[in-house]
């Protein structure tokens, strides 16, 4: 082995690999050692001046000199259409709130949208020709809802009610066909009533209730409901539909079929419509006041004002 020669220039020192001391003479870690007397190979000649350095042969550490650490990878930019949509909705809400029309627009919009949704849902449950795929899906879904959720629940509820009634009336158990004692107590009337609960009957009943409630909501918009005021028939329909959506959410959560999101969302919209306050009406003038309502605004009454001035002059 030969000793490593002393570098002659700064460039030779940058191209020279570090020495490794093994107890004897200094050795080169690479078998392809380039003596200082020869020129660099053609591959290093063709490189740019900044690359043909020791930093090119031995890469610098991963840390940046200015940043103090590796650069953070930026996430994807947000969608422009989504940003514009959210901004437009927020701007519309702020403008309507400043104008005092937020409650009016919210109640009327929710009333119309929910009425259309429940009207279509009710027609799908009662008519097989409106939308055949949806009708077949509901026909296959309701038997499981009846057999696993509502028929057992109805049976337990009737047995509990009849047991409480038998505690007050001694001859009531014999009339209802009482069988068993304690926790195993059942009634024949309970079985006959639960047998009448069928999937087709329940589906048609739910569809009719949804259709009538939706029509009542639409009818309310033809009167004072279009100005955001509460209509008793529409508010009752709102409560009935809210109970139906709560029952549907409970059913799908018991079945664990993953279809509870739609009724839960509709229930939240119904609750929002129910708690939204109606717009405040303008105060009516008193009988002896000096103002009357003209086109929704209060204006002075010239007749009464003239009469009072005449009386004062007399």
PDB file of N, CA and C in Angstrom, residues 212-247:
ATOM      1  N   UNK A 212    -100.419  12.734   4.261  1.00  0.00           N
ATOM      2  CA  UNK A 212    -101.351  13.713   4.833  1.00  0.00           C
ATOM      3  C   UNK A 212    -100.605  14.833   5.560  1.00  0.00           C
ATOM      4  N   UNK A 213     -99.571  14.485   6.308  1.00  0.00           N
ATOM      5  CA  UNK A 213     -98.804  15.517   7.000  1.00  0.00           C
ATOM      6  C   UNK A 213     -98.100  16.440   6.005  1.00  0.00           C
ATOM      7  N   UNK A 214     -97.580  15.878   4.918  1.00  0.00           N
ATOM      8  CA  UNK A 214     -96.939  16.711   3.902  1.00  0.00           C
ATOM      9  C   UNK A 214     -97.936  17.650   3.237  1.00  0.00           C
ATOM     10  N   UNK A 215     -99.143  17.163   2.975  1.00  0.00           N
ATOM     11  CA  UNK A 215    -100.158  18.032   2.367  1.00  0.00           C
ATOM     12  C   UNK A 215    -100.586  19.143   3.318  1.00  0.00           C
ATOM     13  N   UNK A 216    -100.668  18.850   4.602  1.00  0.00           N
ATOM     14  CA  UNK A 216    -101.005  19.896   5.567  1.00  0.00           C
ATOM     15  C   UNK A 216     -99.908  20.962   5.633  1.00  0.00           C
ATOM     16  N   UNK A 217     -98.652  20.537   5.518  1.00  0.00           N
ATOM     17  CA  UNK A 217     -97.555  21.507   5.498  1.00  0.00           C
ATOM     18  C   UNK A 217     -97.623  22.398   4.261  1.00  0.00           C
ATOM     19  N   UNK A 218     -97.948  21.808   3.115  1.00  0.00           N
ATOM     20  CA  UNK A 218     -98.071  22.600   1.897  1.00  0.00           C
ATOM     21  C   UNK A 218     -99.256  23.551   1.952  1.00  0.00           C
ATOM     22  N   UNK A 219    -100.364  23.079   2.537  1.00  0.00           N
ATOM     23  CA  UNK A 219    -101.542  23.946   2.641  1.00  0.00           C
ATOM     24  C   UNK A 219    -101.266  25.136   3.548  1.00  0.00           C
ATOM     25  N   UNK A 220    -100.438  24.931   4.575  1.00  0.00           N
ATOM     26  CA  UNK A 220    -100.138  26.051   5.477  1.00  0.00           C
ATOM     27  C   UNK A 220     -99.399  27.176   4.767  1.00  0.00           C
ATOM     28  N   UNK A 221     -98.670  26.847   3.692  1.00  0.00           N
ATOM     29  CA  UNK A 221     -97.956  27.880   2.948  1.00  0.00           C
ATOM     30  C   UNK A 221     -98.890  28.762   2.127  1.00  0.00           C
ATOM     31  N   UNK A 222    -100.113  28.297   1.902  1.00  0.00           N
ATOM     32  CA  UNK A 222    -101.059  29.116   1.145  1.00  0.00           C
ATOM     33  C   UNK A 222    -101.660  30.224   1.991  1.00  0.00           C
ATOM     34  N   UNK A 223    -101.542  30.132   3.309  1.00  0.00           N
ATOM     35  CA  UNK A 223    -102.097  31.157   4.189  1.00  0.00           C
ATOM     36  C   UNK A 223    -101.009  31.930   4.897  1.00  0.00           C
ATOM     37  N   UNK A 224    -101.195  32.054   6.202  1.00  0.00           N
ATOM     38  CA  UNK A 224    -100.226  32.818   6.995  1.00  0.00           C
ATOM     39  C   UNK A 224     -98.893  32.095   7.142  1.00  0.00           C
ATOM     40  N   UNK A 225     -98.869  30.801   6.821  1.00  0.00           N
ATOM     41  CA  UNK A 225     -97.605  30.074   6.897  1.00  0.00           C
ATOM     42  C   UNK A 225     -96.581  30.583   5.912  1.00  0.00           C
ATOM     43  N   UNK A 226     -97.030  31.188   4.796  1.00  0.00           N
ATOM     44  CA  UNK A 226     -96.082  31.748   3.829  1.00  0.00           C
ATOM     45  C   UNK A 226     -95.353  32.965   4.381  1.00  0.00           C
ATOM     46  N   UNK A 227     -95.875  33.575   5.438  1.00  0.00           N
ATOM     47  CA  UNK A 227     -95.214  34.709   6.086  1.00  0.00           C
ATOM     48  C   UNK A 227     -94.494  34.290   7.360  1.00  0.00           C
ATOM     49  N   UNK A 228     -94.342  32.974   7.550  1.00  0.00           N
ATOM     50  CA  UNK A 228     -93.566  32.468   8.669  1.00  0.00           C
ATOM     51  C   UNK A 228     -94.326  32.259   9.950  1.00  0.00           C
ATOM     52  N   UNK A 229     -95.630  32.500   9.959  1.00  0.00           N
ATOM     53  CA  UNK A 229     -96.407  32.340  11.183  1.00  0.00           C
ATOM     54  C   UNK A 229     -96.756  30.872  11.406  1.00  0.00           C
ATOM     55  N   UNK A 230     -97.061  30.551  12.655  1.00  0.00           N
ATOM     56  CA  UNK A 230     -97.396  29.180  13.012  1.00  0.00           C
ATOM     57  C   UNK A 230     -98.851  28.880  12.666  1.00  0.00           C
ATOM     58  N   UNK A 231     -99.039  27.765  11.977  1.00  0.00           N
ATOM     59  CA  UNK A 231    -100.376  27.259  11.665  1.00  0.00           C
ATOM     60  C   UNK A 231    -100.585  26.006  12.501  1.00  0.00           C
ATOM     61  N   UNK A 232    -101.629  25.917  13.298  1.00  0.00           N
ATOM     62  CA  UNK A 232    -101.784  24.760  14.206  1.00  0.00           C
ATOM     63  C   UNK A 232    -101.739  23.416  13.494  1.00  0.00           C
ATOM     64  N   UNK A 233    -102.397  23.310  12.339  1.00  0.00           N
ATOM     65  CA  UNK A 233    -102.418  22.031  11.632  1.00  0.00           C
ATOM     66  C   UNK A 233    -101.022  21.651  11.140  1.00  0.00           C
ATOM     67  N   UNK A 234    -100.265  22.638  10.694  1.00  0.00           N
ATOM     68  CA  UNK A 234     -98.896  22.367  10.243  1.00  0.00           C
ATOM     69  C   UNK A 234     -97.987  21.994  11.408  1.00  0.00           C
ATOM     70  N   UNK A 235     -98.192  22.627  12.563  1.00  0.00           N
ATOM     71  CA  UNK A 235     -97.353  22.300  13.721  1.00  0.00           C
ATOM     72  C   UNK A 235     -97.656  20.896  14.239  1.00  0.00           C
ATOM     73  N   UNK A 236     -98.935  20.493  14.201  1.00  0.00           N
ATOM     74  CA  UNK A 236     -99.285  19.122  14.598  1.00  0.00           C
ATOM     75  C   UNK A 236     -98.660  18.117  13.637  1.00  0.00           C
ATOM     76  N   UNK A 237     -98.710  18.430  12.339  1.00  0.00           N
ATOM     77  CA  UNK A 237     -98.084  17.552  11.346  1.00  0.00           C
ATOM     78  C   UNK A 237     -96.580  17.456  11.568  1.00  0.00           C
ATOM     79  N   UNK A 238     -95.969  18.560  11.939  1.00  0.00           N
ATOM     80  CA  UNK A 238     -94.536  18.562  12.244  1.00  0.00           C
ATOM     81  C   UNK A 238     -94.223  17.613  13.397  1.00  0.00           C
ATOM     82  N   UNK A 239     -95.017  17.657  14.450  1.00  0.00           N
ATOM     83  CA  UNK A 239     -94.787  16.789  15.611  1.00  0.00           C
ATOM     84  C   UNK A 239     -94.993  15.324  15.240  1.00  0.00           C
ATOM     85  N   UNK A 240     -96.018  15.019  14.447  1.00  0.00           N
ATOM     86  CA  UNK A 240     -96.282  13.634  14.038  1.00  0.00           C
ATOM     87  C   UNK A 240     -95.123  13.088  13.198  1.00  0.00           C
ATOM     88  N   UNK A 241     -94.650  13.887  12.259  1.00  0.00           N
ATOM     89  CA  UNK A 241     -93.516  13.441  11.438  1.00  0.00           C
ATOM     90  C   UNK A 241     -92.248  13.295  12.269  1.00  0.00           C
ATOM     91  N   UNK A 242     -92.081  14.144  13.269  1.00  0.00           N
ATOM     92  CA  UNK A 242     -90.918  14.022  14.149  1.00  0.00           C
ATOM     93  C   UNK A 242     -90.958  12.712  14.931  1.00  0.00           C
ATOM     94  N   UNK A 243     -92.136  12.316  15.388  1.00  0.00           N
ATOM     95  CA  UNK A 243     -92.276  11.026  16.089  1.00  0.00           C
ATOM     96  C   UNK A 243     -91.991   9.862  15.139  1.00  0.00           C
ATOM     97  N   UNK A 244     -92.455   9.969  13.904  1.00  0.00           N
ATOM     98  CA  UNK A 244     -92.189   8.912  12.922  1.00  0.00           C
ATOM     99  C   UNK A 244     -90.694   8.775  12.646  1.00  0.00           C
ATOM    100  N   UNK A 245     -90.003   9.894  12.520  1.00  0.00           N
ATOM    101  CA  UNK A 245     -88.568   9.830  12.250  1.00  0.00           C
ATOM    102  C   UNK A 245     -87.794   9.289  13.458  1.00  0.00           C
ATOM    103  N   UNK A 246     -88.245   9.607  14.662  1.00  0.00           N
ATOM    104  CA  UNK A 246     -87.606   9.040  15.853  1.00  0.00           C
ATOM    105  C   UNK A 246     -87.802   7.517  15.890  1.00  0.00           C
ATOM    106  N   UNK A 247     -89.014   7.055  15.545  1.00  0.00           N
ATOM    107  CA  UNK A 247     -89.272   5.616  15.508  1.00  0.00           C
ATOM    108  C   UNK A 247     -88.446   4.927  14.421  1.00  0.00           C
TER     109      UNK A 247
END
